[in-house]
Tab-separated table of C-alpha atoms in Angstrom:
chain	number	residue	atom	x	y	z
M	29	UNK	CA	208.582	26.939	43.343
M	30	UNK	CA	212.164	27.653	44.446
M	31	UNK	CA	214.753	27.003	41.799
M	32	UNK	CA	217.703	24.811	42.729
M	33	UNK	CA	221.100	25.780	41.327
M	34	UNK	CA	224.144	23.584	41.137
M	35	UNK	CA	227.661	24.185	39.909
M	36	UNK	CA	226.804	22.970	36.420
M	37	UNK	CA	224.444	25.920	36.006
M	38	UNK	CA	227.321	28.348	36.486
M	39	UNK	CA	229.423	27.274	33.510
M	40	UNK	CA	229.610	30.660	31.826
M	41	UNK	CA	232.593	30.677	29.522
M	42	UNK	CA	234.244	28.671	26.815
M	43	UNK	CA	237.895	27.660	26.991
M	44	UNK	CA	238.654	28.075	30.675
M	45	UNK	CA	235.303	27.380	32.305
M	46	UNK	CA	234.062	29.040	35.455
M	47	UNK	CA	234.006	25.575	37.052
M	48	UNK	CA	237.824	25.659	37.044
M	49	UNK	CA	237.837	29.203	38.382
M	50	UNK	CA	235.377	28.273	41.125
M	51	UNK	CA	237.589	25.389	42.188
M	52	UNK	CA	240.731	27.540	42.223
M	53	UNK	CA	239.156	30.417	44.128
M	54	UNK	CA	237.438	28.022	46.538
M	55	UNK	CA	240.733	26.394	47.514
M	56	UNK	CA	242.581	29.712	47.797
M	57	UNK	CA	239.784	31.365	49.761
M	58	UNK	CA	239.276	28.385	52.079
M	59	UNK	CA	242.953	28.239	53.036
M	60	UNK	CA	243.232	32.001	53.458
M	61	UNK	CA	240.082	32.499	55.550
M	62	UNK	CA	240.643	29.359	57.658
M	63	UNK	CA	244.096	30.712	58.408
M	64	UNK	CA	242.752	34.189	59.215
M	65	UNK	CA	239.967	32.911	61.460
M	66	UNK	CA	242.276	30.582	63.389
M	67	UNK	CA	244.802	33.391	63.961
M	68	UNK	CA	242.091	35.694	65.322
M	69	UNK	CA	240.924	32.904	67.648
M	70	UNK	CA	244.461	32.425	68.976
M	71	UNK	CA	244.819	36.178	69.549
M	72	UNK	CA	241.591	36.089	71.563
M	73	UNK	CA	242.941	33.108	73.560
M	74	UNK	CA	240.280	30.641	72.408
M	75	UNK	CA	240.713	26.925	73.075
M	76	UNK	CA	241.065	24.238	70.408
M	77	UNK	CA	237.319	24.055	69.747
M	78	UNK	CA	237.083	27.825	69.509
M	79	UNK	CA	239.975	27.951	67.061
M	80	UNK	CA	238.379	25.248	64.909
M	81	UNK	CA	234.952	26.902	64.925
M	82	UNK	CA	236.271	30.387	64.176
M	83	UNK	CA	238.475	29.145	61.361
M	84	UNK	CA	235.668	27.065	59.857
M	85	UNK	CA	232.959	29.739	59.967
M	86	UNK	CA	235.349	32.313	58.516
M	87	UNK	CA	235.981	30.030	55.554
M	88	UNK	CA	232.401	28.875	54.951
M	89	UNK	CA	230.128	31.423	56.633
M	90	UNK	CA	230.036	33.780	53.663
M	91	UNK	CA	229.056	31.054	51.219
M	92	UNK	CA	226.328	29.794	53.550
M	93	UNK	CA	224.897	33.322	53.909
M	94	UNK	CA	224.984	33.770	50.142
M	95	UNK	CA	223.117	30.522	49.529
M	96	UNK	CA	220.450	31.327	52.120
M	97	UNK	CA	219.815	34.906	51.026
M	98	UNK	CA	219.958	34.301	47.260
M	99	UNK	CA	217.965	31.063	47.411
M	100	UNK	CA	220.781	28.819	46.227
M	101	UNK	CA	220.702	25.172	47.165
M	102	UNK	CA	222.452	24.315	50.445
M	103	UNK	CA	223.598	21.133	48.696
M	104	UNK	CA	226.359	23.358	47.284
M	105	UNK	CA	227.559	23.960	50.839
M	106	UNK	CA	227.408	20.353	52.052
M	107	UNK	CA	229.077	18.997	48.912
M	108	UNK	CA	232.358	20.763	49.745
M	109	UNK	CA	233.781	17.763	51.610
M	110	UNK	CA	237.305	18.195	50.240
M	111	UNK	CA	237.315	21.872	51.193
M	112	UNK	CA	236.228	20.955	54.720
M	113	UNK	CA	239.356	18.793	54.989
M	114	UNK	CA	241.478	21.625	53.564
M	115	UNK	CA	240.021	24.008	56.141
M	116	UNK	CA	240.649	21.766	59.130
M	117	UNK	CA	244.165	20.956	57.903
M	118	UNK	CA	244.927	24.681	57.704
M	119	UNK	CA	243.466	25.266	61.166
M	120	UNK	CA	245.566	22.369	62.491
M	121	UNK	CA	248.760	23.944	61.153
M	122	UNK	CA	247.921	27.235	62.838
M	123	UNK	CA	247.166	25.412	66.090
M	124	UNK	CA	250.484	23.536	66.002
M	125	UNK	CA	252.586	26.644	65.350
M	126	UNK	CA	250.674	29.411	67.162
M	127	UNK	CA	253.575	31.568	68.402
M	128	UNK	CA	255.381	31.765	65.092
M	129	UNK	CA	252.242	32.469	63.045
M	130	UNK	CA	250.343	34.756	65.430
M	131	UNK	CA	253.347	37.103	65.623
M	132	UNK	CA	253.153	37.725	61.871
M	133	UNK	CA	250.496	40.450	61.664
M	134	UNK	CA	251.167	41.114	57.996
M	135	UNK	CA	250.543	37.445	57.252
M	136	UNK	CA	247.113	37.706	58.896
M	137	UNK	CA	246.314	40.805	56.834
M	138	UNK	CA	247.441	39.200	53.594
M	139	UNK	CA	245.541	35.973	54.238
M	140	UNK	CA	242.371	37.940	54.974
M	141	UNK	CA	242.793	40.006	51.789
M	142	UNK	CA	243.363	36.852	49.719
M	143	UNK	CA	240.226	35.262	51.151
M	144	UNK	CA	238.230	38.430	50.522
M	145	UNK	CA	239.283	38.585	46.860
M	146	UNK	CA	238.993	34.864	46.134
M	147	UNK	CA	235.530	34.495	47.647
M	148	UNK	CA	234.328	37.761	46.085
M	149	UNK	CA	235.247	36.308	42.697
M	150	UNK	CA	233.505	33.060	43.576
M	151	UNK	CA	230.390	34.901	44.723
M	152	UNK	CA	230.297	37.084	41.618
M	153	UNK	CA	230.411	33.977	39.423
M	154	UNK	CA	227.485	32.502	41.348
M	155	UNK	CA	225.625	35.784	40.848
M	156	UNK	CA	226.266	35.651	37.116
M	157	UNK	CA	224.940	32.108	37.116
M	158	UNK	CA	221.616	33.176	38.643
M	159	UNK	CA	220.404	35.663	36.040
M	160	UNK	CA	223.372	37.775	34.988
M	161	UNK	CA	222.025	41.044	36.431
M	162	UNK	CA	224.345	43.389	38.292
M	163	UNK	CA	222.354	43.308	41.562
M	164	UNK	CA	222.727	39.588	42.324
M	165	UNK	CA	226.347	39.699	41.166
M	166	UNK	CA	227.257	42.429	43.662
M	167	UNK	CA	225.183	40.911	46.455
M	168	UNK	CA	226.654	37.433	45.957
M	169	UNK	CA	230.207	38.803	45.836
M	170	UNK	CA	229.700	40.938	48.941
M	171	UNK	CA	228.088	38.163	50.975
M	172	UNK	CA	230.629	35.528	49.962
M	173	UNK	CA	233.650	37.802	50.322
M	174	UNK	CA	232.778	39.490	53.607
M	175	UNK	CA	230.234	37.196	55.303
M	176	UNK	CA	232.822	34.882	56.841
M	177	UNK	CA	234.872	37.771	58.198
M	178	UNK	CA	231.721	39.372	59.594
M	179	UNK	CA	230.810	36.208	61.519
M	180	UNK	CA	234.435	35.810	62.651
M	181	UNK	CA	234.602	39.315	64.094
M	182	UNK	CA	231.249	38.967	65.852
M	183	UNK	CA	232.262	35.661	67.461
M	184	UNK	CA	235.584	37.201	68.489
M	185	UNK	CA	233.827	40.156	70.130
M	186	UNK	CA	235.279	42.666	67.658
M	187	UNK	CA	233.706	45.345	65.498
M	188	UNK	CA	233.119	43.799	62.049
M	189	UNK	CA	235.781	45.050	59.648
M	190	UNK	CA	233.325	45.245	56.771
M	191	UNK	CA	231.225	47.826	58.647
M	192	UNK	CA	233.860	50.129	60.091
M	193	UNK	CA	237.420	49.413	58.952
M	194	UNK	CA	238.956	51.088	55.884
M	195	UNK	CA	237.088	50.231	52.663
M	196	UNK	CA	236.996	46.476	53.233
M	197	UNK	CA	233.654	45.637	51.646
M	198	UNK	CA	234.207	48.034	48.754
M	199	UNK	CA	236.779	45.691	47.280
M	200	UNK	CA	234.088	43.008	46.903
M	201	UNK	CA	231.812	45.451	45.122
M	202	UNK	CA	234.585	46.595	42.758
M	203	UNK	CA	235.491	42.992	41.955
M	204	UNK	CA	231.831	42.194	41.212
M	205	UNK	CA	231.488	45.189	38.888
M	206	UNK	CA	234.729	44.305	37.075
M	207	UNK	CA	233.604	40.721	36.474
M	208	UNK	CA	230.134	41.838	35.421
M	209	UNK	CA	231.533	44.286	32.856
M	210	UNK	CA	234.513	42.372	31.462
M	211	UNK	CA	233.749	38.689	32.242
M	212	UNK	CA	237.340	37.507	31.752
M	213	UNK	CA	237.848	34.024	30.353
M	214	UNK	CA	241.368	33.215	31.537
M	215	UNK	CA	242.139	31.969	35.026
M	216	UNK	CA	245.296	34.107	35.214
M	217	UNK	CA	243.100	37.208	35.136
M	218	UNK	CA	241.366	36.048	38.304
M	219	UNK	CA	244.669	35.350	40.010
M	220	UNK	CA	245.774	38.848	38.993
M	221	UNK	CA	242.625	40.284	40.603
M	222	UNK	CA	243.484	38.485	43.851
M	223	UNK	CA	247.057	39.819	43.856
M	224	UNK	CA	245.876	43.335	42.974
M	225	UNK	CA	243.294	43.287	45.773
M	226	UNK	CA	245.950	42.290	48.306
M	227	UNK	CA	248.256	45.097	47.151
M	228	UNK	CA	245.473	47.686	47.190
M	229	UNK	CA	244.355	46.643	50.657
M	230	UNK	CA	247.890	46.968	52.011
M	231	UNK	CA	248.180	50.406	50.394
M	232	UNK	CA	244.746	51.349	51.765
M	233	UNK	CA	245.765	50.445	55.298
M	234	UNK	CA	249.104	52.239	54.907
M	235	UNK	CA	247.473	55.488	53.780
M	236	UNK	CA	244.340	55.060	55.899
M	237	UNK	CA	241.766	54.878	53.109
M	238	UNK	CA	238.273	55.025	54.607
M	239	UNK	CA	234.720	55.616	53.522
M	240	UNK	CA	233.054	58.773	54.918
M	241	UNK	CA	231.918	58.410	58.517
M	242	UNK	CA	229.289	60.353	60.433
M	243	UNK	CA	230.094	62.112	63.690
M	244	UNK	CA	227.727	63.416	66.347
M	245	UNK	CA	229.045	66.415	68.249
M	246	UNK	CA	227.154	67.006	71.470
M	247	UNK	CA	227.683	70.366	73.170
M	248	UNK	CA	227.963	70.687	76.918
M	249	UNK	CA	224.729	72.689	76.999
M	250	UNK	CA	221.919	70.312	77.991
M	251	UNK	CA	219.476	72.262	75.823
M	252	UNK	CA	221.540	71.811	72.722
M	253	UNK	CA	220.952	69.037	70.246
M	254	UNK	CA	223.607	66.747	68.720
M	255	UNK	CA	224.695	67.840	65.277
M	256	UNK	CA	225.645	65.484	62.489
M	257	UNK	CA	228.826	66.025	60.540
M	258	UNK	CA	229.931	64.033	57.538
M	259	UNK	CA	233.637	63.665	56.852
M	260	UNK	CA	234.156	64.011	53.130
């Protein structure tokens, strides 16, 4: 029989409870990813419906994927009525001021990094609420933090950032490991993680940090075979 989890099953700490942290990171992540998704839609010249859909799925797609794959109740998703309003309000602001906002590339980068960090934290807390093992914690953080951006890029006809750009998904994994090991109890620590992730992502893009990629080199000779090289 499938177990059904709700937010009350993820109260992990004393003092500042994870319920508070979940609410904070949910609001921050929803605003940031709704903003990021709407900006990408405007860059791709989508209409109002396209902007709304791309902003919404960026904000909530990762959480929906997490719930489906980890067997969490979808009631968690549909109970986020207030966050739905927050998302559409953010998308509306982007729609009303498209020229000013779409010209600010750094703002798009920062909003995406904030969403990545906030939802990775949220996902890791859900993973800890399942059984406390490192596997579900990392998987929940990765799905929640990068799932929305993955869907956004696919709908926008772009290569998903998590699969090819810099070390995007690695930040989710590092956040999950940090929370699994230290399990901080103060909300300021989580806000610090978000700020640190944004700074590290900006530095990573500046200095072109990337995971190793494979390259196939095919010689002109038809009889030759492609060789695989790994950049280390």
